[in-house]
Tab-separated table of C-alpha atoms in Angstrom:
chain	number	residue	atom	x	y	z
A	1	GLU	CA	-9.882	-2.297	-4.946
A	2	GLU	CA	-8.340	1.265	-6.143
A	3	THR	CA	-5.658	-0.787	-8.267
A	4	PRO	CA	-5.999	-1.409	-11.930
A	5	TRP	CA	-5.961	-5.352	-11.343
A	6	LEU	CA	-10.047	-5.239	-10.342
A	7	ASN	CA	-10.537	-3.606	-13.548
A	8	HIS	CA	-8.832	-6.507	-15.343
A	9	ALA	CA	-10.777	-8.798	-12.840
A	10	THR	CA	-13.945	-7.685	-14.057
A	11	GLY	CA	-12.758	-8.065	-17.848
A	12	ASN	CA	-11.984	-4.031	-18.328
A	13	THR	CA	-9.480	-4.463	-21.269
A	14	GLN	CA	-8.754	-0.675	-21.320
A	15	SER	CA	-5.094	0.048	-20.207
A	16	SER	CA	-4.478	1.168	-16.853
A	17	ASN	CA	-1.682	3.660	-18.376
A	18	TYR	CA	-4.269	5.443	-19.921
A	19	GLN	CA	-6.731	5.414	-16.740
A	20	LEU	CA	-3.740	7.047	-14.863
A	21	LEU	CA	-2.667	9.821	-17.474
A	22	ASN	CA	-6.460	11.106	-17.281
A	23	ILE	CA	-5.457	12.761	-14.688
A	24	LEU	CA	-3.275	14.902	-17.415
A	25	ASP	CA	-6.122	16.134	-18.907
A	26	PRO	CA	-6.575	19.752	-17.997
A	27	ALA	CA	-10.629	19.199	-18.011
A	28	ILE	CA	-10.369	16.432	-15.337
A	29	ALA	CA	-7.184	17.954	-13.768
A	30	SER	CA	-9.880	21.289	-13.013
A	31	ALA	CA	-12.537	18.790	-12.078
A	32	GLN	CA	-10.710	17.361	-9.813
A	33	GLN	CA	-9.466	20.637	-8.115
A	34	LYS	CA	-12.832	21.725	-7.611
A	35	SER	CA	-13.745	18.732	-6.004
A	36	ALA	CA	-10.963	18.582	-3.476
A	37	LEU	CA	-11.233	22.300	-2.540
A	38	ALA	CA	-14.871	21.433	-2.107
A	39	LYS	CA	-14.610	18.769	0.213
A	40	LEU	CA	-11.768	20.374	2.535
A	41	ALA	CA	-14.086	23.350	3.125
A	42	LYS	CA	-16.808	21.113	3.924
A	43	ALA	CA	-14.280	19.397	6.139
A	44	GLN	CA	-13.184	22.756	7.886
A	45	ASN	CA	-14.169	22.884	11.497
A	46	GLU	CA	-16.140	25.960	12.963
A	47	ASP	CA	-12.815	27.109	14.246
A	48	GLY	CA	-11.571	27.153	11.468
A	49	GLY	CA	-9.042	24.004	12.031
A	50	PHE	CA	-8.747	21.213	9.682
A	51	PRO	CA	-9.223	17.367	11.143
A	52	TRP	CA	-7.553	14.667	10.432
A	53	TRP	CA	-11.131	13.025	9.493
A	54	ASP	CA	-14.186	14.625	8.471
A	55	GLY	CA	-15.902	15.356	11.533
A	56	GLY	CA	-12.801	14.664	14.183
A	57	ASN	CA	-11.305	17.801	16.161
A	58	SER	CA	-9.429	20.486	14.828
A	59	SER	CA	-5.252	19.143	14.243
A	60	PRO	CA	-2.932	22.275	14.431
A	61	TYR	CA	-0.367	19.810	11.795
A	62	MET	CA	-3.344	19.062	9.463
A	63	THR	CA	-4.055	22.894	9.468
A	64	ARG	CA	-0.192	23.784	9.104
A	65	TYR	CA	0.165	21.213	6.417
A	66	LEU	CA	-2.870	21.969	4.746
A	67	LEU	CA	-1.944	25.858	4.574
A	68	GLN	CA	1.386	24.870	3.364
A	69	ASN	CA	-0.379	22.970	0.527
A	70	PHE	CA	-2.608	25.789	-0.350
A	71	ALA	CA	-0.002	28.131	-0.538
A	72	ARG	CA	1.980	26.115	-2.916
A	73	ALA	CA	-1.787	25.705	-5.072
A	74	ILE	CA	-1.185	29.776	-5.204
A	75	GLU	CA	2.212	29.327	-6.819
A	76	PHE	CA	0.682	27.720	-9.691
A	77	ASN	CA	-2.572	29.970	-10.063
A	78	ILE	CA	-5.112	27.655	-9.037
A	79	ALA	CA	-8.302	29.390	-7.609
A	80	VAL	CA	-7.849	28.405	-3.582
A	81	PRO	CA	-11.004	29.960	-1.415
A	82	LYS	CA	-9.222	33.111	0.622
A	83	ALA	CA	-11.994	33.039	3.433
A	84	THR	CA	-11.122	29.170	3.928
A	85	VAL	CA	-7.566	30.162	4.681
A	86	GLN	CA	-7.767	33.409	6.439
A	87	ARG	CA	-9.956	31.005	9.088
A	88	ALA	CA	-7.233	28.550	9.250
A	89	TRP	CA	-4.847	30.911	10.151
A	90	GLN	CA	-7.429	32.641	12.967
A	91	TYR	CA	-7.518	29.117	14.039
A	92	LEU	CA	-3.669	28.702	14.386
A	93	HIS	CA	-2.984	32.067	15.857
A	94	ASN	CA	-5.314	30.760	18.329
A	95	ASN	CA	-3.765	27.928	19.172
A	96	TYR	CA	-0.381	29.878	18.981
A	97	LYS	CA	-1.653	32.444	21.963
A	98	ASN	CA	-2.964	29.403	24.054
A	99	GLU	CA	-1.051	26.346	23.860
A	100	VAL	CA	2.525	27.903	22.171
A	101	LYS	CA	3.136	31.599	23.849
A	102	GLU	CA	1.449	31.084	27.759
A	103	THR	CA	4.302	28.202	28.064
A	104	VAL	CA	7.141	28.375	30.407
A	105	ASN	CA	9.616	27.707	28.015
A	106	GLU	CA	8.739	28.911	24.311
A	107	ILE	CA	11.840	27.665	22.725
A	108	SER	CA	10.543	23.759	23.221
A	109	HIS	CA	8.228	24.535	20.396
A	110	SER	CA	10.903	25.677	17.798
A	111	LYS	CA	9.886	22.984	15.540
A	112	ARG	CA	6.708	23.972	15.705
A	113	LEU	CA	7.200	27.738	15.097
A	114	THR	CA	9.747	27.013	12.724
A	115	THR	CA	7.305	25.378	10.356
A	116	LEU	CA	4.434	28.281	11.404
A	117	SER	CA	7.201	30.749	10.103
A	118	TYR	CA	7.954	28.916	6.897
A	119	ILE	CA	4.269	28.958	5.964
A	120	LEU	CA	3.762	32.585	7.163
A	121	SER	CA	6.223	33.536	4.738
A	122	SER	CA	4.973	31.069	1.826
A	123	PHE	CA	1.858	33.810	1.503
A	124	LYS	CA	3.507	36.919	-0.013
A	125	ASP	CA	0.315	38.768	0.200
A	126	ASN	CA	-0.413	39.168	4.010
A	127	SER	CA	-4.521	39.964	2.750
A	128	TRP	CA	-4.778	35.614	2.910
A	129	THR	CA	-3.834	35.554	6.955
A	130	ASN	CA	-6.285	38.648	7.140
A	131	GLY	CA	-4.112	40.057	10.129
A	132	ALA	CA	-4.033	36.212	12.272
A	133	PHE	CA	-0.416	37.066	13.074
A	134	SER	CA	1.019	40.557	13.642
A	135	ASN	CA	4.457	41.595	12.087
A	136	LYS	CA	5.710	41.895	15.648
A	137	GLU	CA	4.561	38.352	16.498
A	138	ARG	CA	6.613	37.002	12.937
A	139	GLN	CA	9.629	38.496	14.207
A	140	ARG	CA	8.683	37.321	17.444
A	141	LEU	CA	8.431	33.702	15.562
A	142	LEU	CA	11.378	34.083	13.244
A	143	ASN	CA	14.271	35.020	16.220
A	144	LEU	CA	13.051	32.377	18.561
A	145	SER	CA	13.446	29.652	15.935
A	146	PHE	CA	16.823	31.420	14.746
A	147	LYS	CA	17.991	31.215	18.414
A	148	GLY	CA	17.537	27.739	18.591
A	149	TRP	CA	18.382	26.494	15.172
A	150	LEU	CA	21.270	24.247	15.735
A	151	THR	CA	19.425	21.527	16.992
A	152	LEU	CA	16.473	21.541	14.838
A	153	PRO	CA	16.216	18.904	12.217
A	154	ASP	CA	17.621	18.977	8.601
A	155	MET	CA	14.154	19.455	7.344
A	156	HIS	CA	13.419	22.315	9.725
A	157	LYS	CA	16.681	23.948	9.357
A	158	ALA	CA	15.594	24.698	5.398
A	159	GLN	CA	12.153	25.983	6.677
A	160	LEU	CA	13.859	28.211	8.732
A	161	ALA	CA	16.675	29.413	5.957
A	162	LEU	CA	13.360	30.076	3.523
A	163	ALA	CA	11.448	31.972	6.333
A	164	LEU	CA	15.110	33.978	6.980
A	165	LYS	CA	15.292	34.548	3.392
A	166	ARG	CA	12.158	36.227	2.771
A	167	SER	CA	12.005	38.377	5.958
A	168	GLY	CA	15.238	39.390	4.150
A	169	ARG	CA	17.937	37.745	6.431
A	170	HIS	CA	19.486	36.842	3.686
A	171	GLN	CA	23.269	35.661	5.397
A	172	ASP	CA	21.393	34.239	7.972
A	173	ALA	CA	19.659	31.930	5.618
A	174	ILE	CA	22.712	31.090	3.849
A	175	MET	CA	24.353	30.245	7.158
A	176	VAL	CA	21.694	27.736	7.922
A	177	PHE	CA	20.841	25.702	4.147
A	178	GLU	CA	24.907	25.595	4.177
A	179	SER	CA	25.237	23.867	7.397
A	180	VAL	CA	22.855	21.498	5.924
A	181	MET	CA	24.259	20.902	2.727
A	182	ASN	CA	28.229	20.731	4.015
A	183	THR	CA	26.794	17.483	5.669
A	184	SER	CA	25.779	15.932	2.748
A	185	LYS	CA	27.739	13.753	0.276
A	186	THR	CA	28.128	13.667	-3.269
A	187	ASN	CA	29.464	11.032	-5.851
A	188	ILE	CA	29.324	10.108	-9.280
A	189	ASP	CA	27.138	7.447	-9.245
A	190	LYS	CA	24.263	8.049	-6.466
A	191	GLY	CA	24.631	12.244	-6.623
A	192	THR	CA	24.478	14.265	-3.731
A	193	PHE	CA	22.706	12.600	-0.675
A	194	TRP	CA	22.617	12.361	3.261
A	195	ASN	CA	22.633	9.338	5.412
A	196	THR	CA	20.036	7.982	6.252
A	197	LYS	CA	18.744	9.561	9.611
A	198	ALA	CA	17.440	8.296	13.010
A	199	GLN	CA	13.715	7.962	13.339
A	200	SER	CA	13.395	7.987	9.769
A	201	TRP	CA	9.578	7.519	10.201
A	202	ILE	CA	9.218	10.728	11.927
A	203	TRP	CA	7.789	13.236	8.823
A	204	TYR	CA	10.584	15.763	9.103
A	205	ASN	CA	13.224	13.027	9.088
A	206	ASP	CA	11.618	11.332	5.894
A	207	PRO	CA	14.729	11.114	3.399
A	208	ILE	CA	12.437	11.470	0.244
A	209	ASP	CA	10.520	14.436	2.159
A	210	THR	CA	13.627	15.723	3.464
A	211	HIS	CA	15.690	15.364	0.061
A	212	ALA	CA	12.892	17.024	-2.138
A	213	PHE	CA	12.700	20.057	0.327
A	214	MET	CA	16.264	20.631	0.268
A	215	LEU	CA	15.909	20.795	-3.731
A	216	ARG	CA	13.477	23.023	-3.102
A	217	THR	CA	15.122	25.377	-0.592
A	218	MET	CA	18.119	25.001	-3.195
A	219	MET	CA	16.262	26.813	-6.019
A	220	GLU	CA	15.201	29.805	-4.166
A	221	ILE	CA	18.478	30.258	-1.853
A	222	THR	CA	21.329	29.154	-4.090
A	223	PRO	CA	19.780	28.156	-7.322
A	224	GLN	CA	23.401	28.188	-8.628
A	225	ASP	CA	25.311	25.499	-6.636
A	226	LYS	CA	26.249	22.875	-8.609
A	227	ARG	CA	25.109	19.966	-6.013
A	228	ARG	CA	21.284	21.120	-7.515
A	229	HIS	CA	22.084	18.157	-10.073
A	230	GLY	CA	23.372	15.718	-7.957
A	231	LEU	CA	20.301	16.638	-5.434
A	232	VAL	CA	17.750	15.167	-8.544
A	233	GLN	CA	19.999	12.505	-9.611
A	234	TRP	CA	19.716	10.939	-5.832
A	235	LEU	CA	15.822	11.719	-6.005
A	236	MET	CA	15.555	10.079	-9.866
A	237	LEU	CA	17.397	7.302	-9.461
A	238	ASN	CA	15.539	6.749	-5.772
A	239	LYS	CA	12.322	6.541	-8.107
A	240	LYS	CA	13.721	4.061	-10.384
A	241	LEU	CA	15.316	1.606	-8.015
A	242	ASN	CA	12.755	2.210	-5.191
A	243	HIS	CA	9.887	4.130	-4.733
A	244	TRP	CA	8.839	7.355	-3.701
A	245	LYS	CA	7.170	5.484	-0.663
A	246	SER	CA	3.937	7.765	-0.075
A	247	THR	CA	1.617	10.629	-1.658
A	248	ARG	CA	2.975	13.362	0.502
A	249	ALA	CA	6.810	11.672	-0.549
A	250	THR	CA	5.462	12.064	-4.135
A	251	ALA	CA	3.726	15.530	-4.275
A	252	GLU	CA	6.790	16.850	-2.709
A	253	SER	CA	8.822	15.679	-5.030
A	254	ILE	CA	7.081	16.651	-7.923
A	255	TYR	CA	6.951	19.886	-6.536
A	256	SER	CA	10.491	20.592	-5.879
A	257	LEU	CA	11.270	18.802	-9.386
A	258	VAL	CA	9.234	21.244	-11.193
A	259	HIS	CA	10.705	24.355	-9.339
A	260	TYR	CA	13.852	22.962	-10.489
A	261	MET	CA	12.877	22.247	-13.910
A	262	LYS	CA	11.555	25.579	-14.524
A	263	ARG	CA	14.652	27.150	-12.997
A	264	GLU	CA	17.172	25.319	-15.682
A	265	GLY	CA	14.554	25.839	-18.565
A	266	GLN	CA	13.538	22.360	-18.907
A	267	LEU	CA	9.737	22.624	-18.718
A	268	GLY	CA	7.814	21.873	-21.612
A	269	LYS	CA	10.741	21.369	-23.657
A	270	GLU	CA	11.320	18.309	-25.786
A	271	GLU	CA	13.752	15.707	-24.998
A	272	ARG	CA	16.159	13.656	-27.468
A	273	LEU	CA	18.407	10.818	-26.855
A	274	SER	CA	20.718	9.543	-29.539
A	275	VAL	CA	21.832	5.834	-29.618
A	276	ASP	CA	24.786	4.812	-32.028
A	277	ILE	CA	25.338	0.905	-31.680
A	278	GLY	CA	28.550	-0.140	-33.569
A	279	LYS	CA	28.756	1.679	-37.095
A	280	THR	CA	25.426	0.702	-38.602
A	281	LEU	CA	22.791	1.218	-36.193
A	282	GLN	CA	21.218	4.242	-34.993
A	283	LYS	CA	18.090	5.478	-33.381
A	284	ASP	CA	17.029	8.732	-31.776
A	285	PHE	CA	14.479	8.327	-28.940
A	286	VAL	CA	12.478	11.766	-28.937
A	287	PHE	CA	10.123	12.728	-26.031
A	288	ARG	CA	7.485	16.137	-26.634
A	289	PRO	CA	6.490	17.487	-23.650
A	290	HIS	CA	2.348	17.151	-24.135
A	291	GLU	CA	2.573	13.338	-25.656
A	292	TYR	CA	3.458	10.127	-23.418
A	293	THR	CA	4.968	7.515	-25.454
A	294	GLY	CA	4.357	4.809	-23.442
A	295	GLY	CA	7.111	2.951	-20.735
A	296	LYS	CA	9.080	0.948	-22.901
A	297	GLN	CA	11.383	2.698	-25.118
A	298	GLN	CA	13.555	-0.064	-26.472
A	299	LEU	CA	15.713	-0.767	-29.319
A	300	VAL	CA	16.278	-4.512	-29.558
A	301	VAL	CA	19.020	-6.214	-31.186
A	302	LYS	CA	18.290	-10.409	-32.019
A	303	GLY	CA	21.465	-12.473	-31.557
A	304	GLU	CA	21.284	-13.350	-35.620
A	305	ASP	CA	21.367	-9.304	-36.339
A	306	ILE	CA	24.508	-8.551	-33.973
A	307	THR	CA	27.893	-8.174	-35.799
A	308	PRO	CA	31.052	-7.862	-33.409
A	309	ASP	CA	31.511	-3.649	-33.820
A	310	MET	CA	28.008	-3.730	-31.694
A	311	SER	CA	30.196	-3.987	-28.533
A	312	THR	CA	30.388	0.303	-29.172
A	313	ILE	CA	27.695	1.538	-27.850
A	314	ASN	CA	27.398	5.418	-27.455
A	315	LEU	CA	24.837	7.525	-26.291
A	316	GLU	CA	24.169	10.646	-26.235
A	317	ASN	CA	21.534	12.621	-24.176
A	318	LYS	CA	20.617	16.319	-26.819
A	319	SER	CA	18.405	17.912	-24.012
A	320	LYS	CA	19.216	19.538	-20.340
A	321	SER	CA	17.309	17.315	-18.920
A	322	LEU	CA	18.465	14.368	-16.838
A	323	MET	CA	17.582	10.696	-18.499
A	324	PHE	CA	18.555	7.458	-17.960
A	325	ALA	CA	19.794	4.916	-20.279
A	326	SER	CA	21.012	0.788	-20.008
A	327	ALA	CA	22.676	-1.394	-22.410
A	328	THR	CA	22.232	-4.964	-21.172
A	329	TRP	CA	23.255	-7.951	-22.982
A	330	HIS	CA	21.606	-11.528	-23.011
A	331	PHE	CA	23.818	-14.622	-23.524
A	332	SER	CA	24.788	-17.733	-22.727
A	333	THR	CA	28.372	-19.462	-23.520
A	334	GLU	CA	29.512	-22.593	-22.645
A	335	LYS	CA	32.556	-21.262	-21.067
A	336	PRO	CA	32.601	-19.683	-17.746
A	337	PRO	CA	32.958	-16.051	-17.273
A	338	ALA	CA	36.845	-16.003	-16.203
A	339	SER	CA	36.379	-12.952	-13.699
A	340	ALA	CA	33.321	-11.038	-11.731
A	341	GLN	CA	30.916	-8.247	-14.051
A	342	GLY	CA	29.007	-5.644	-12.765
A	343	ASP	CA	28.822	-1.711	-12.203
A	344	PHE	CA	25.331	-1.097	-9.987
A	345	PHE	CA	25.712	-4.461	-8.124
A	346	LYS	CA	28.748	-6.847	-7.824
A	347	ILE	CA	28.636	-10.166	-6.767
A	348	THR	CA	31.884	-12.363	-5.982
A	349	ARG	CA	31.691	-16.146	-5.157
A	350	ARG	CA	34.820	-18.027	-3.195
A	351	PHE	CA	34.890	-21.912	-2.697
A	352	PHE	CA	36.077	-23.163	0.465
A	353	LYS	CA	36.837	-26.826	2.030
A	354	ARG	CA	36.032	-27.655	5.664
A	355	LEU	CA	38.179	-29.207	7.555
A	356	GLN	CA	38.283	-30.304	11.046
A	357	VAL	CA	41.802	-29.951	13.038
A	358	ASN	CA	41.944	-30.392	16.455
A	359	ASN	CA	38.065	-30.863	16.700
A	360	LYS	CA	37.674	-27.365	15.629
A	361	TRP	CA	36.408	-26.775	11.793
A	362	THR	CA	38.774	-24.367	9.685
A	363	LEU	CA	38.558	-23.287	5.867
A	364	GLN	CA	40.555	-24.184	3.218
A	365	PRO	CA	40.568	-21.816	-0.281
A	366	LEU	CA	39.887	-23.910	-3.182
A	367	ALA	CA	41.703	-22.966	-6.095
A	368	GLU	CA	40.434	-22.973	-9.832
A	369	GLY	CA	39.958	-26.724	-10.532
A	370	ALA	CA	40.515	-28.099	-7.126
A	371	ALA	CA	40.133	-32.258	-6.347
A	372	ILE	CA	38.078	-32.986	-3.651
A	373	LYS	CA	36.328	-36.394	-2.664
A	374	VAL	CA	33.264	-37.325	-2.134
A	375	GLY	CA	31.727	-37.117	1.114
A	376	ASP	CA	33.851	-33.440	1.831
A	377	GLN	CA	31.906	-30.398	2.820
A	378	LEU	CA	32.194	-26.946	1.340
A	379	GLU	CA	31.606	-23.571	2.396
A	380	VAL	CA	30.353	-21.308	-0.435
A	381	GLN	CA	30.837	-17.342	0.490
A	382	LEU	CA	29.084	-14.998	-1.740
A	383	SER	CA	30.074	-11.449	-1.572
A	384	LEU	CA	27.329	-8.753	-2.751
A	385	ASN	CA	27.972	-4.763	-3.377
A	386	SER	CA	25.262	-2.529	-3.955
A	387	LYS	CA	26.124	1.133	-4.725
A	388	HIS	CA	22.592	2.492	-4.201
A	389	ALA	CA	19.416	1.190	-1.828
A	390	ALA	CA	17.542	-0.726	-4.348
A	391	GLU	CA	13.973	-2.723	-3.370
A	392	TYR	CA	13.102	-6.054	-4.392
A	393	VAL	CA	16.353	-7.687	-5.512
A	394	HIS	CA	17.037	-11.230	-6.663
A	395	LEU	CA	20.185	-13.190	-5.805
A	396	ARG	CA	20.978	-16.576	-7.336
A	397	ALA	CA	23.637	-18.852	-6.826
A	398	PRO	CA	23.680	-22.024	-8.919
A	399	ARG	CA	24.843	-25.434	-7.471
A	400	GLY	CA	27.002	-27.743	-9.533
A	401	ALA	CA	25.397	-31.064	-9.977
A	402	GLY	CA	27.583	-33.380	-7.878
A	403	PHE	CA	26.788	-31.615	-4.775
A	404	GLU	CA	23.786	-31.282	-2.266
A	405	PRO	CA	23.314	-28.754	0.136
A	406	MET	CA	23.885	-29.330	4.231
A	407	GLU	CA	20.129	-27.101	4.823
A	408	THR	CA	17.350	-28.460	3.292
A	409	ASP	CA	14.642	-25.994	4.823
A	410	SER	CA	13.562	-22.556	2.719
A	411	GLY	CA	12.455	-19.441	5.083
A	412	TYR	CA	13.161	-15.814	6.156
A	413	ARG	CA	16.494	-15.327	7.041
A	414	TRP	CA	18.565	-12.204	8.581
A	415	GLU	CA	22.247	-12.602	7.465
A	416	GLY	CA	25.283	-10.047	6.712
A	417	GLY	CA	23.315	-7.237	7.849
A	418	ALA	CA	20.454	-8.016	5.617
A	419	GLY	CA	16.934	-9.683	5.564
A	420	PHE	CA	15.870	-12.203	2.872
A	421	TYR	CA	14.014	-15.357	1.479
A	422	GLN	CA	16.317	-17.746	1.635
A	423	GLU	CA	15.033	-20.682	-1.040
A	424	ILE	CA	16.654	-24.057	-1.514
A	425	ARG	CA	16.614	-25.674	-4.505
A	426	ASP	CA	17.832	-28.727	-6.782
A	427	SER	CA	19.614	-26.415	-8.837
A	428	GLY	CA	20.704	-23.926	-6.415
A	429	THR	CA	20.332	-20.737	-3.429
A	430	ASN	CA	17.978	-18.294	-4.340
A	431	TYR	CA	17.996	-14.722	-2.151
A	432	PHE	CA	14.886	-12.633	-2.494
A	433	PHE	CA	15.663	-9.240	-0.531
A	434	ASP	CA	12.435	-6.819	-0.438
A	435	TRP	CA	15.166	-4.222	0.816
A	436	ILE	CA	18.936	-3.512	0.733
A	437	ASN	CA	21.088	-0.385	2.030
A	438	SER	CA	24.057	0.828	-0.137
A	439	GLY	CA	27.296	-1.128	1.320
A	440	LYS	CA	28.215	-4.700	1.232
A	441	TYR	CA	26.736	-7.882	2.265
A	442	GLN	CA	28.212	-11.257	2.574
A	443	PHE	CA	26.619	-14.871	2.413
A	444	LYS	CA	27.575	-18.538	3.049
A	445	TYR	CA	25.790	-21.637	2.611
A	446	ARG	CA	27.637	-25.199	3.019
A	447	LEU	CA	27.159	-27.897	0.121
A	448	ARG	CA	28.400	-32.124	0.294
A	449	ALA	CA	30.055	-33.537	-2.404
A	450	THR	CA	28.011	-36.729	-3.202
A	451	THR	CA	29.428	-37.688	-6.690
A	452	SER	CA	32.384	-38.133	-8.591
A	453	GLY	CA	33.467	-35.953	-11.764
A	454	ILE	CA	34.179	-32.770	-13.253
A	455	PHE	CA	31.556	-30.313	-12.720
A	456	LYS	CA	31.275	-26.924	-14.131
A	457	VAL	CA	29.459	-23.806	-11.521
A	458	ALA	CA	27.438	-21.306	-13.254
A	459	PRO	CA	27.796	-17.890	-12.271
A	460	ALA	CA	26.002	-16.840	-9.416
A	461	GLN	CA	23.747	-13.359	-10.512
A	462	VAL	CA	22.673	-10.751	-8.915
A	463	GLN	CA	19.484	-8.849	-10.328
A	464	SER	CA	17.082	-5.768	-9.766
A	465	VAL	CA	13.721	-7.427	-10.483
A	466	TYR	CA	11.351	-4.676	-11.627
A	467	ALA	CA	14.727	-3.067	-12.973
A	468	PRO	CA	16.334	-5.566	-14.817
A	469	GLU	CA	18.964	-3.814	-16.275
A	470	PHE	CA	20.489	-3.331	-12.968
A	471	ASN	CA	22.372	-6.733	-12.661
A	472	ALA	CA	25.799	-8.641	-12.272
A	473	TYR	CA	27.521	-12.011	-12.502
A	474	SER	CA	30.182	-14.050	-10.351
A	475	SER	CA	33.013	-15.761	-12.415
A	476	GLY	CA	32.616	-19.864	-13.201
A	477	ALA	CA	33.544	-22.448	-11.385
A	478	LYS	CA	34.946	-25.692	-12.287
A	479	LEU	CA	35.153	-28.521	-9.448
A	480	SER	CA	36.886	-32.044	-9.176
A	481	ILE	CA	35.440	-34.482	-6.565
A	482	GLN	CA	37.048	-38.432	-6.871
């Protein structure tokens, strides 16, 4: 009921984009802030803690999470009720004394202590804590966290680095943060990123949350690090090809990106992209900070208007910010492509004849134009490469008219390290992936030659369903059946 489709189903023709964009109206944003803060103040329990749901028991985790975001709201001059924050800190201090400080091995709570130190450091004015944690207690928390920092997850190491930096221990902060950044990878296609951690469902191992927080940490500790642009590139590519999978991840990403844009001087600036197609067609796309111009910023050249020189396309980003641009040709031809073409995705296809030798099946590669006989079995092998993790990908493998599939049932499969729905149709085989990681995948299916003749086989094609500019195709093929 919270989706735009309900409005359409009930006859509301107002653009769903317009409804979503209302949150950018200052008056509406202010009203939402007041409503949310009032709701939170009402939900706060007598002991100062916050429950997961209104009326539940106080949760140290939920209380820390809310205090972290109250601190962020204060950064952007939002009027947060101080009494609510002070009561929450009193609850956390009592929780610390009763559940952490009195334990035999206090260092076993290093993750909790690290997060506590980080959130405390986020309130620069000590009046917000109302003396709940003394300076001596703060130093103790920080020292305990630093003592076991090598065992902390990356998210907590970044939190510790910020807490250390804000307490004046700048060299320790750089050492801890660099230990995280030194495990990252950087390349031109993906930007800067980390391999997915084990147990990524835990909040401090979430790849989007962690990645965004690394960007925020870098903006405060090492803001001139060249990898900052790569961090943004990976984050935005993930939004383009996948999605920021939760409201928490989305909020974390926007918060970090705002800090990055502020540091880079990109906030409130006009952005401009210049496009030159061939010698005659030129267009500037202009994006103004307070105007939303819609999601379809396109320049379409139809077939009758295309000239040979349009094979050269120049794109120039005339602003500081990151931009995504793509050029896609849609065409048909009687001549099959001689080679595979692709960038982000790559797909190749090979044909093999299945032969039974000494009661064992072997594969004989088939060259272009190779002849086979009616009744022969073929194995088709598809090799798919993806430079980046992607959601909702469609791979189509057309079948020559003189062949029939040896498998006729469609269904969900697991093969080559990926799960997919395989659909077998008269024209070919479709593969639907709801998710694929970056890497190389191998798939195969079998055919039987049924009709004599010379048959062209259209290229296999792979495409991101919701970002169709990311696509690739294999070479075509010609097979002769005798």
